[in-house]
Short mmCIF file of C-alpha atoms and ligand atoms in Angstrom, two decimals:
data_model
loop_
_atom_site.label_atom_id
_atom_site.label_comp_id
_atom_site.label_asym_id
_atom_site.label_seq_id
_atom_site.Cartn_x
_atom_site.Cartn_y
_atom_site.Cartn_z
CA MET A 1 -105.01 3.82 -42.78
CA SER A 2 -101.91 2.52 -44.60
CA LYS A 3 -100.82 -1.08 -44.35
CA LYS A 4 -98.24 -1.55 -41.60
CA VAL A 5 -94.67 -1.76 -42.86
CA GLU A 6 -91.53 -1.89 -40.75
CA PHE A 7 -88.74 0.67 -40.94
CA HIS A 8 -85.49 0.59 -39.03
CA GLY A 9 -83.37 3.59 -38.04
CA SER A 10 -81.29 3.56 -41.21
CA ASP A 11 -84.05 2.67 -43.72
CA LEU A 12 -84.08 6.04 -45.51
CA GLU A 13 -84.09 4.53 -49.00
CA LYS A 14 -87.06 2.32 -48.11
CA ILE A 15 -88.92 5.36 -46.72
CA GLU A 16 -88.10 7.39 -49.84
CA LYS A 17 -89.61 4.69 -52.04
CA TYR A 18 -92.64 4.00 -49.87
CA TYR A 19 -93.72 7.57 -49.08
CA GLY A 20 -92.23 9.35 -52.10
CA ILE A 21 -90.23 11.73 -49.89
CA PRO A 22 -86.69 12.51 -51.15
CA LYS A 23 -84.36 11.12 -48.49
CA GLU A 24 -82.36 14.37 -48.32
CA GLU A 25 -85.49 16.13 -47.01
CA ILE A 26 -86.09 13.68 -44.17
CA ILE A 27 -84.97 14.67 -40.68
CA GLN A 28 -83.52 11.54 -39.11
CA PHE A 29 -84.99 11.18 -35.64
CA ALA A 30 -84.58 7.40 -35.79
CA ALA A 31 -80.83 6.86 -36.20
CA ASN A 32 -79.63 8.24 -32.83
CA VAL A 33 -76.82 10.14 -34.55
CA ASN A 34 -75.51 13.48 -33.24
CA PRO A 35 -77.24 16.26 -35.28
CA LEU A 36 -74.07 18.38 -35.40
CA GLY A 37 -72.62 16.09 -38.07
CA LEU A 38 -68.94 15.34 -38.42
CA SER A 39 -66.60 17.77 -36.65
CA ASP A 40 -65.46 20.53 -39.07
CA SER A 41 -61.87 20.40 -37.89
CA VAL A 42 -61.73 16.62 -38.37
CA LYS A 43 -63.23 17.06 -41.85
CA LYS A 44 -60.47 19.50 -42.78
CA GLU A 45 -57.71 17.26 -41.43
CA LEU A 46 -59.16 14.27 -43.23
CA ALA A 47 -59.32 16.15 -46.52
CA ALA A 48 -55.69 17.18 -46.13
CA HIS A 49 -54.54 13.61 -45.44
CA LEU A 50 -56.40 11.47 -47.94
CA ASP A 51 -53.09 10.00 -49.06
CA ILE A 52 -53.15 7.74 -45.99
CA ILE A 53 -55.46 5.54 -48.05
CA SER A 54 -52.30 4.48 -49.89
CA SER A 55 -50.78 2.92 -46.77
CA TYR A 56 -51.84 0.11 -44.48
CA PRO A 57 -52.81 1.19 -40.99
CA ASP A 58 -50.41 0.32 -38.16
CA ARG A 59 -51.27 -3.34 -37.59
CA SER A 60 -51.28 -2.94 -33.84
CA TYR A 61 -52.93 0.54 -33.86
CA THR A 62 -50.45 1.70 -31.18
CA SER A 63 -51.06 5.43 -31.46
CA LEU A 64 -54.86 5.02 -31.67
CA LYS A 65 -54.88 2.78 -28.59
CA GLN A 66 -52.88 5.43 -26.75
CA VAL A 67 -55.52 8.06 -27.59
CA ILE A 68 -58.36 5.71 -26.57
CA SER A 69 -56.62 5.00 -23.27
CA LEU A 70 -56.35 8.71 -22.50
CA TYR A 71 -59.97 9.32 -23.55
CA CYS A 72 -61.30 6.44 -21.43
CA GLY A 73 -58.85 6.42 -18.53
CA CYS A 74 -57.62 2.87 -19.08
CA SER A 75 -54.41 1.13 -20.05
CA PRO A 76 -53.63 0.94 -23.81
CA GLN A 77 -52.86 -2.75 -23.22
CA ASN A 78 -56.53 -3.30 -22.43
CA VAL A 79 -57.82 -1.90 -25.73
CA VAL A 80 -58.92 -3.65 -28.91
CA VAL A 81 -60.08 -1.68 -31.96
CA GLY A 82 -62.45 -2.85 -34.63
CA ASN A 83 -64.65 -2.14 -37.60
CA GLY A 84 -67.44 -0.44 -35.67
CA SER A 85 -68.71 -1.75 -32.36
CA THR A 86 -70.65 -4.23 -34.50
CA GLU A 87 -67.48 -6.17 -35.36
CA LEU A 88 -66.45 -6.34 -31.72
CA ILE A 89 -69.92 -7.41 -30.56
CA SER A 90 -69.80 -10.17 -33.16
CA LEU A 91 -66.22 -11.21 -32.28
CA LEU A 92 -66.95 -11.27 -28.57
CA ILE A 93 -70.13 -13.33 -28.95
CA ASN A 94 -68.39 -15.75 -31.29
CA GLN A 95 -65.33 -16.17 -29.12
CA ARG A 96 -67.26 -16.63 -25.88
CA SER A 97 -69.39 -19.22 -27.77
CA ALA A 98 -71.80 -19.12 -24.87
CA LYS A 99 -73.88 -22.19 -24.11
CA LYS A 100 -76.42 -20.03 -22.30
CA ALA A 101 -76.61 -16.28 -22.78
CA LEU A 102 -78.83 -13.84 -20.93
CA VAL A 103 -79.69 -10.52 -22.56
CA LEU A 104 -81.14 -7.57 -20.68
CA GLY A 105 -84.10 -6.52 -22.80
CA PRO A 106 -85.85 -4.97 -24.53
CA THR A 107 -82.73 -3.98 -26.43
CA TYR A 108 -80.75 -3.65 -29.63
CA SER A 109 -81.50 -6.64 -31.88
CA GLU A 110 -77.94 -7.34 -33.08
CA TYR A 111 -77.05 -9.25 -29.91
CA GLU A 112 -79.81 -11.74 -30.57
CA ARG A 113 -78.88 -12.07 -34.24
CA GLU A 114 -75.26 -12.84 -33.36
CA LEU A 115 -76.16 -15.19 -30.50
CA LYS A 116 -78.48 -17.18 -32.76
CA LEU A 117 -75.61 -17.68 -35.19
CA THR A 118 -73.47 -19.27 -32.48
CA GLY A 119 -76.21 -21.78 -31.66
CA GLY A 120 -76.27 -21.47 -27.85
CA LEU A 121 -79.36 -20.94 -25.74
CA LEU A 122 -80.59 -17.38 -25.42
CA SER A 123 -82.99 -15.92 -22.91
CA TYR A 124 -84.08 -12.42 -21.91
CA TYR A 125 -84.53 -10.75 -18.57
CA ASN A 126 -86.83 -7.86 -19.38
CA LEU A 127 -86.80 -4.45 -17.78
CA LYS A 128 -90.26 -3.71 -16.46
CA GLU A 129 -92.38 -0.89 -17.79
CA THR A 130 -94.00 -0.63 -14.36
CA ASP A 131 -90.51 0.18 -12.95
CA ASN A 132 -90.04 2.76 -15.74
CA PHE A 133 -87.47 0.37 -17.24
CA ILE A 134 -85.14 0.92 -14.27
CA LEU A 135 -83.26 -2.26 -13.42
CA ASP A 136 -83.89 -4.00 -10.11
CA THR A 137 -80.35 -5.36 -9.77
CA GLU A 138 -81.19 -7.82 -6.99
CA ASP A 139 -84.06 -9.29 -8.96
CA PHE A 140 -81.90 -9.53 -12.07
CA ILE A 141 -79.13 -11.32 -10.18
CA ASN A 142 -81.62 -13.73 -8.63
CA SER A 143 -83.11 -14.46 -12.05
CA ILE A 144 -79.91 -15.42 -13.85
CA PRO A 145 -80.57 -19.02 -14.95
CA ASN A 146 -78.16 -21.73 -13.77
CA GLY A 147 -75.53 -22.48 -16.36
CA THR A 148 -75.53 -18.95 -17.84
CA ASP A 149 -72.06 -18.10 -19.16
CA LEU A 150 -72.63 -14.76 -20.89
CA VAL A 151 -74.66 -11.68 -19.89
CA ILE A 152 -75.23 -8.87 -22.39
CA ILE A 153 -76.19 -5.36 -21.34
CA CYS A 154 -76.57 -2.14 -23.29
CA ASN A 155 -75.94 0.90 -21.05
CA PRO A 156 -77.58 3.38 -21.55
CA ASN A 157 -80.04 1.01 -23.13
CA ASN A 158 -81.51 1.25 -26.61
CA PRO A 159 -84.53 1.76 -26.90
CA THR A 160 -85.50 2.56 -23.28
CA SER A 161 -82.78 5.22 -22.72
CA SER A 162 -82.59 3.99 -19.13
CA ALA A 163 -79.21 3.45 -17.47
CA ILE A 164 -77.59 1.33 -14.82
CA PHE A 165 -75.34 3.25 -12.45
CA GLN A 166 -71.76 2.04 -11.99
CA SER A 167 -72.34 1.06 -8.35
CA GLU A 168 -75.25 -1.23 -9.36
CA MET A 169 -73.30 -2.55 -12.33
CA GLU A 170 -70.45 -3.48 -10.02
CA LYS A 171 -72.79 -5.65 -7.90
CA LEU A 172 -73.89 -7.40 -11.05
CA VAL A 173 -70.39 -7.90 -12.46
CA ARG A 174 -69.14 -9.11 -9.07
CA PHE A 175 -71.94 -11.67 -8.86
CA CYS A 176 -71.24 -12.80 -12.42
CA ARG A 177 -67.55 -13.24 -11.62
CA SER A 178 -68.45 -15.47 -8.67
CA ARG A 179 -70.42 -17.67 -11.10
CA GLY A 180 -67.87 -17.64 -13.94
CA ILE A 181 -70.13 -15.50 -16.15
CA PHE A 182 -68.63 -13.08 -18.68
CA VAL A 183 -70.37 -9.69 -19.07
CA MET A 184 -70.48 -7.61 -22.25
CA ILE A 185 -71.52 -3.99 -21.80
CA ASP A 186 -72.32 -1.96 -24.92
CA GLU A 187 -71.68 1.70 -24.09
CA THR A 188 -72.46 3.10 -27.54
CA TYR A 189 -74.57 5.89 -25.95
CA VAL A 190 -72.68 6.54 -22.72
CA GLU A 191 -71.12 9.87 -23.72
CA PHE A 192 -74.62 11.37 -23.98
CA ALA A 193 -75.36 10.57 -20.30
CA PRO A 194 -75.74 13.57 -17.97
CA ASP A 195 -72.83 12.27 -15.87
CA ILE A 196 -70.65 9.78 -17.78
CA GLU A 197 -68.61 8.82 -14.72
CA GLN A 198 -71.75 7.66 -12.91
CA ILE A 199 -72.65 5.28 -15.72
CA THR A 200 -69.55 3.97 -17.45
CA ALA A 201 -68.20 0.57 -16.45
CA ILE A 202 -64.71 1.23 -17.80
CA PRO A 203 -63.22 1.77 -14.29
CA LEU A 204 -64.58 -1.67 -13.36
CA THR A 205 -62.46 -3.32 -16.06
CA LYS A 206 -59.42 -2.63 -13.86
CA HIS A 207 -60.76 -4.85 -11.09
CA TYR A 208 -62.86 -7.43 -12.93
CA ASP A 209 -61.59 -9.56 -15.76
CA ASN A 210 -64.99 -11.09 -16.59
CA LEU A 211 -66.02 -7.91 -18.37
CA MET A 212 -65.60 -6.15 -21.70
CA VAL A 213 -66.95 -2.68 -22.46
CA ILE A 214 -67.62 -1.85 -26.11
CA ARG A 215 -67.95 1.64 -27.55
CA GLY A 216 -67.82 3.39 -30.90
CA VAL A 217 -67.91 6.77 -32.62
CA SER A 218 -70.98 6.23 -34.83
CA LYS A 219 -73.51 8.04 -32.66
CA PHE A 220 -71.75 10.58 -30.44
CA PHE A 221 -69.26 11.71 -33.09
CA ALA A 222 -71.74 11.40 -35.98
CA ALA A 223 -69.43 9.01 -37.83
CA PRO A 224 -71.34 5.78 -38.60
CA GLY A 225 -69.68 5.51 -42.01
CA LEU A 226 -66.21 5.45 -40.47
CA ARG A 227 -66.88 2.08 -38.81
CA PHE A 228 -64.62 2.69 -35.83
CA GLY A 229 -65.34 0.90 -32.57
CA TYR A 230 -63.25 -0.19 -29.59
CA GLY A 231 -63.41 -2.56 -26.67
CA ILE A 232 -61.83 -2.50 -23.21
CA THR A 233 -61.04 -5.48 -21.01
CA SER A 234 -58.28 -6.45 -18.61
CA ASN A 235 -58.69 -10.10 -19.59
CA HIS A 236 -55.56 -10.46 -21.71
CA GLU A 237 -56.14 -14.10 -22.45
CA PHE A 238 -59.50 -13.22 -23.98
CA LEU A 239 -58.06 -10.16 -25.70
CA SER A 240 -55.43 -12.22 -27.48
CA MET A 241 -58.08 -14.75 -28.48
CA LEU A 242 -60.07 -11.90 -30.07
CA LEU A 243 -56.98 -10.66 -31.91
CA THR A 244 -56.21 -14.15 -33.20
CA HIS A 245 -59.64 -14.37 -34.80
CA GLN A 246 -59.87 -10.80 -36.03
CA ASN A 247 -58.82 -9.99 -39.59
CA PRO A 248 -55.65 -7.88 -39.70
CA TRP A 249 -56.19 -4.17 -40.47
CA SER A 250 -59.85 -4.60 -39.68
CA LEU A 251 -60.11 -0.85 -39.10
CA ASN A 252 -58.98 1.02 -42.23
CA SER A 253 -56.39 3.81 -42.22
CA ILE A 254 -58.96 6.61 -42.57
CA GLY A 255 -60.91 5.21 -39.62
CA ALA A 256 -57.80 4.98 -37.47
CA PHE A 257 -56.62 8.47 -38.43
CA ALA A 258 -60.01 10.16 -37.96
CA GLY A 259 -60.68 8.15 -34.79
CA GLU A 260 -57.66 9.67 -33.09
CA LEU A 261 -58.77 13.17 -34.02
CA LEU A 262 -62.38 12.67 -32.96
CA LEU A 263 -61.57 11.48 -29.47
CA GLN A 264 -59.31 14.50 -28.91
CA ASP A 265 -61.74 17.11 -30.22
CA SER A 266 -62.77 18.55 -26.87
CA GLU A 267 -64.54 21.54 -28.42
CA TYR A 268 -66.86 19.23 -30.40
CA ILE A 269 -67.39 16.99 -27.36
CA ASP A 270 -68.39 19.97 -25.19
CA LYS A 271 -70.66 21.42 -27.88
CA THR A 272 -72.43 18.09 -28.36
CA ARG A 273 -72.94 17.48 -24.66
CA SER A 274 -74.24 20.96 -24.08
CA LEU A 275 -76.74 20.67 -27.00
CA ILE A 276 -77.99 17.21 -26.07
CA LEU A 277 -78.19 17.85 -22.33
CA SER A 278 -80.16 21.08 -22.69
CA GLU A 279 -82.51 19.85 -25.45
CA ARG A 280 -83.14 16.54 -23.68
CA THR A 281 -84.11 18.31 -20.46
CA ARG A 282 -86.31 20.82 -22.32
CA LEU A 283 -88.16 18.11 -24.29
CA TYR A 284 -88.47 15.73 -21.34
CA ARG A 285 -90.13 18.46 -19.27
CA GLN A 286 -92.67 19.09 -22.03
CA PHE A 287 -93.58 15.40 -22.27
CA VAL A 288 -94.11 15.18 -18.54
CA THR A 289 -96.99 17.65 -18.97
CA LEU A 290 -98.64 15.82 -21.91
CA ASP A 291 -101.48 13.33 -21.25
CA THR A 292 -101.06 11.59 -24.57
CA PHE A 293 -97.65 10.08 -23.76
CA LYS A 294 -95.75 8.54 -20.90
CA VAL A 295 -92.06 9.48 -20.98
CA TYR A 296 -89.17 7.66 -19.29
CA LYS A 297 -86.15 9.46 -17.86
CA PRO A 298 -83.57 9.45 -20.68
CA TYR A 299 -79.83 8.92 -20.31
CA GLY A 300 -79.05 8.44 -24.02
CA ASN A 301 -79.56 10.96 -26.84
CA PHE A 302 -83.02 9.51 -27.49
CA ILE A 303 -86.35 9.39 -25.69
CA LEU A 304 -88.81 6.51 -25.44
CA LEU A 305 -92.52 7.33 -25.33
CA ARG A 306 -95.50 5.16 -24.56
CA ILE A 307 -98.68 6.23 -26.30
CA LEU A 308 -101.44 6.56 -23.74
CA LYS A 309 -104.23 7.70 -26.05
CA GLU A 310 -106.62 4.85 -26.72
CA ASP A 311 -106.73 3.43 -30.24
CA VAL A 312 -103.63 5.35 -31.35
CA THR A 313 -100.89 2.99 -32.51
CA SER A 314 -97.17 3.53 -32.78
CA PHE A 315 -97.47 3.16 -36.54
CA GLN A 316 -100.05 5.97 -36.68
CA VAL A 317 -97.70 8.27 -34.74
CA PHE A 318 -94.85 7.23 -37.05
CA GLU A 319 -96.99 8.11 -40.08
CA ALA A 320 -98.08 11.46 -38.61
CA ALA A 321 -94.37 12.35 -38.26
CA ILE A 322 -93.15 11.02 -41.61
CA ARG A 323 -95.87 12.99 -43.43
CA LYS A 324 -94.03 16.06 -42.06
CA LYS A 325 -90.74 14.51 -43.27
CA LEU A 326 -89.73 13.64 -39.72
CA MET A 327 -88.66 10.04 -39.29
CA ILE A 328 -89.08 8.54 -35.81
CA ARG A 329 -88.79 4.89 -34.74
CA ASP A 330 -91.93 2.80 -34.39
CA CYS A 331 -90.80 0.43 -31.62
CA SER A 332 -93.25 -2.39 -32.33
CA SER A 333 -90.46 -4.64 -33.59
CA PHE A 334 -88.55 -4.52 -30.28
CA GLN A 335 -88.84 -7.84 -28.51
CA SER A 336 -90.85 -7.69 -25.26
CA LEU A 337 -91.91 -4.06 -25.58
CA LYS A 338 -95.60 -4.63 -24.97
CA GLY A 339 -97.82 -1.68 -25.76
CA GLU A 340 -97.49 1.17 -28.21
CA PHE A 341 -94.06 2.82 -28.09
CA VAL A 342 -92.11 5.24 -30.26
CA ARG A 343 -88.54 6.46 -29.93
CA PHE A 344 -86.93 9.60 -31.27
CA CYS A 345 -83.46 11.10 -30.90
CA ILE A 346 -82.49 14.66 -30.04
CA MET A 347 -81.83 16.76 -33.12
CA LYS A 348 -81.32 20.53 -33.54
CA PRO A 349 -83.72 22.72 -31.51
CA GLU A 350 -85.71 23.93 -34.54
CA ASP A 351 -86.23 20.35 -35.77
CA ASN A 352 -87.13 19.15 -32.28
CA GLU A 353 -89.78 21.86 -32.20
CA ARG A 354 -91.29 20.60 -35.46
CA LEU A 355 -91.48 17.09 -34.05
CA MET A 356 -92.88 18.33 -30.75
CA ASN A 357 -95.75 19.94 -32.70
CA VAL A 358 -96.55 16.59 -34.28
CA PHE A 359 -96.65 14.93 -30.85
CA LYS A 360 -98.81 17.71 -29.41
CA ASN A 361 -101.37 17.15 -32.16
CA ILE A 362 -101.75 13.41 -31.58
C1 PLP B 401 -76.77 -0.18 -28.89
C2 PLP B 401 -76.06 -0.14 -30.18
N1 PLP B 401 -74.84 -0.73 -30.28
C3 PLP B 401 -74.15 -0.72 -31.42
C4 PLP B 401 -74.65 -0.12 -32.56
C5 PLP B 401 -73.85 -0.16 -33.82
O1 PLP B 401 -72.74 0.65 -33.66
P1 PLP B 401 -71.51 0.72 -34.71
O2 PLP B 401 -71.91 1.65 -35.79
O3 PLP B 401 -70.39 1.25 -33.87
O4 PLP B 401 -71.25 -0.65 -35.22
C6 PLP B 401 -75.92 0.51 -32.52
C7 PLP B 401 -76.49 1.12 -33.71
O5 PLP B 401 -77.63 1.51 -33.80
C8 PLP B 401 -76.62 0.50 -31.29
O6 PLP B 401 -77.81 1.10 -31.16
#
């Protein structure tokens, strides 16, 4: 057995070096990026407008904010744009400078990295495997430590692919408001949910000003290199604080131009949703019948599996897949995920079939 090394979703170069597989031949089941790639029509428009590189973007991104507001059903005055959702996550955490933050885990590790940089106290409330990672809202609310001033939630959550419905989220946000707690909700994966309206917290931003929802185009629109993200809050005091600390033109002119096109590309949006929804259901049903794995109901474009076969580790499953040039995520580095877990995202049907064969042979 090989020595255990750790690979993250975007570590293709590391994989290439370690396993000697050219990175172009690897199917990326670990990055959670839409397998359709960048929209063809956006590609054409971009190619025809490369000259925009020679001008600064509109400093207040007025037209882009208008498009975001139509896409999300919110006021353009409540929108902030940034260099990927990563910049906005970082800005928000820095500007809240929380003394005590609570993160709903197990989850994306960037929140912890940013929180540690601000020097406040950080604790986790962990979703329970025995509840299939479905949040018990009451228990969560009752467990929020005294003095907490920031709550961070990823919805749908990476890596569990579980989701909190808007009605439950409202209870949580309402409670937090009563205690003066700000809530950050990362909705990077929300457009993959079977019913977006049931999950998104954007409508809540109209009624609660202790909330900011962050989204981006990296995953759903297969555009991680564009670095376009946006945030929505009705807290204008906080919004102007963010803008004061954000570098001007933080989103470049190509990102702003392509961002507008992406959010209006309804054909691409429909095609993506139809592919992900049908493949996710098909794969989920197959896993339900397998004894080797436990599967959790997925709301994102990825599925979390617990390995039930004794003495088989997540690293062994990772290696079985990478030997077939299929890269999945060994979840052993996720905080609080006790047991052997792997995560993979939905790719094209023929590639999903190849991966399914690996899983069936474990
Ligand atoms: C939950 C979550 N939020 C944010 C990001 C980063 O998004 P962006 O590329 O928009 O900065 C990722 C990337 O993996 C993610 O999984």
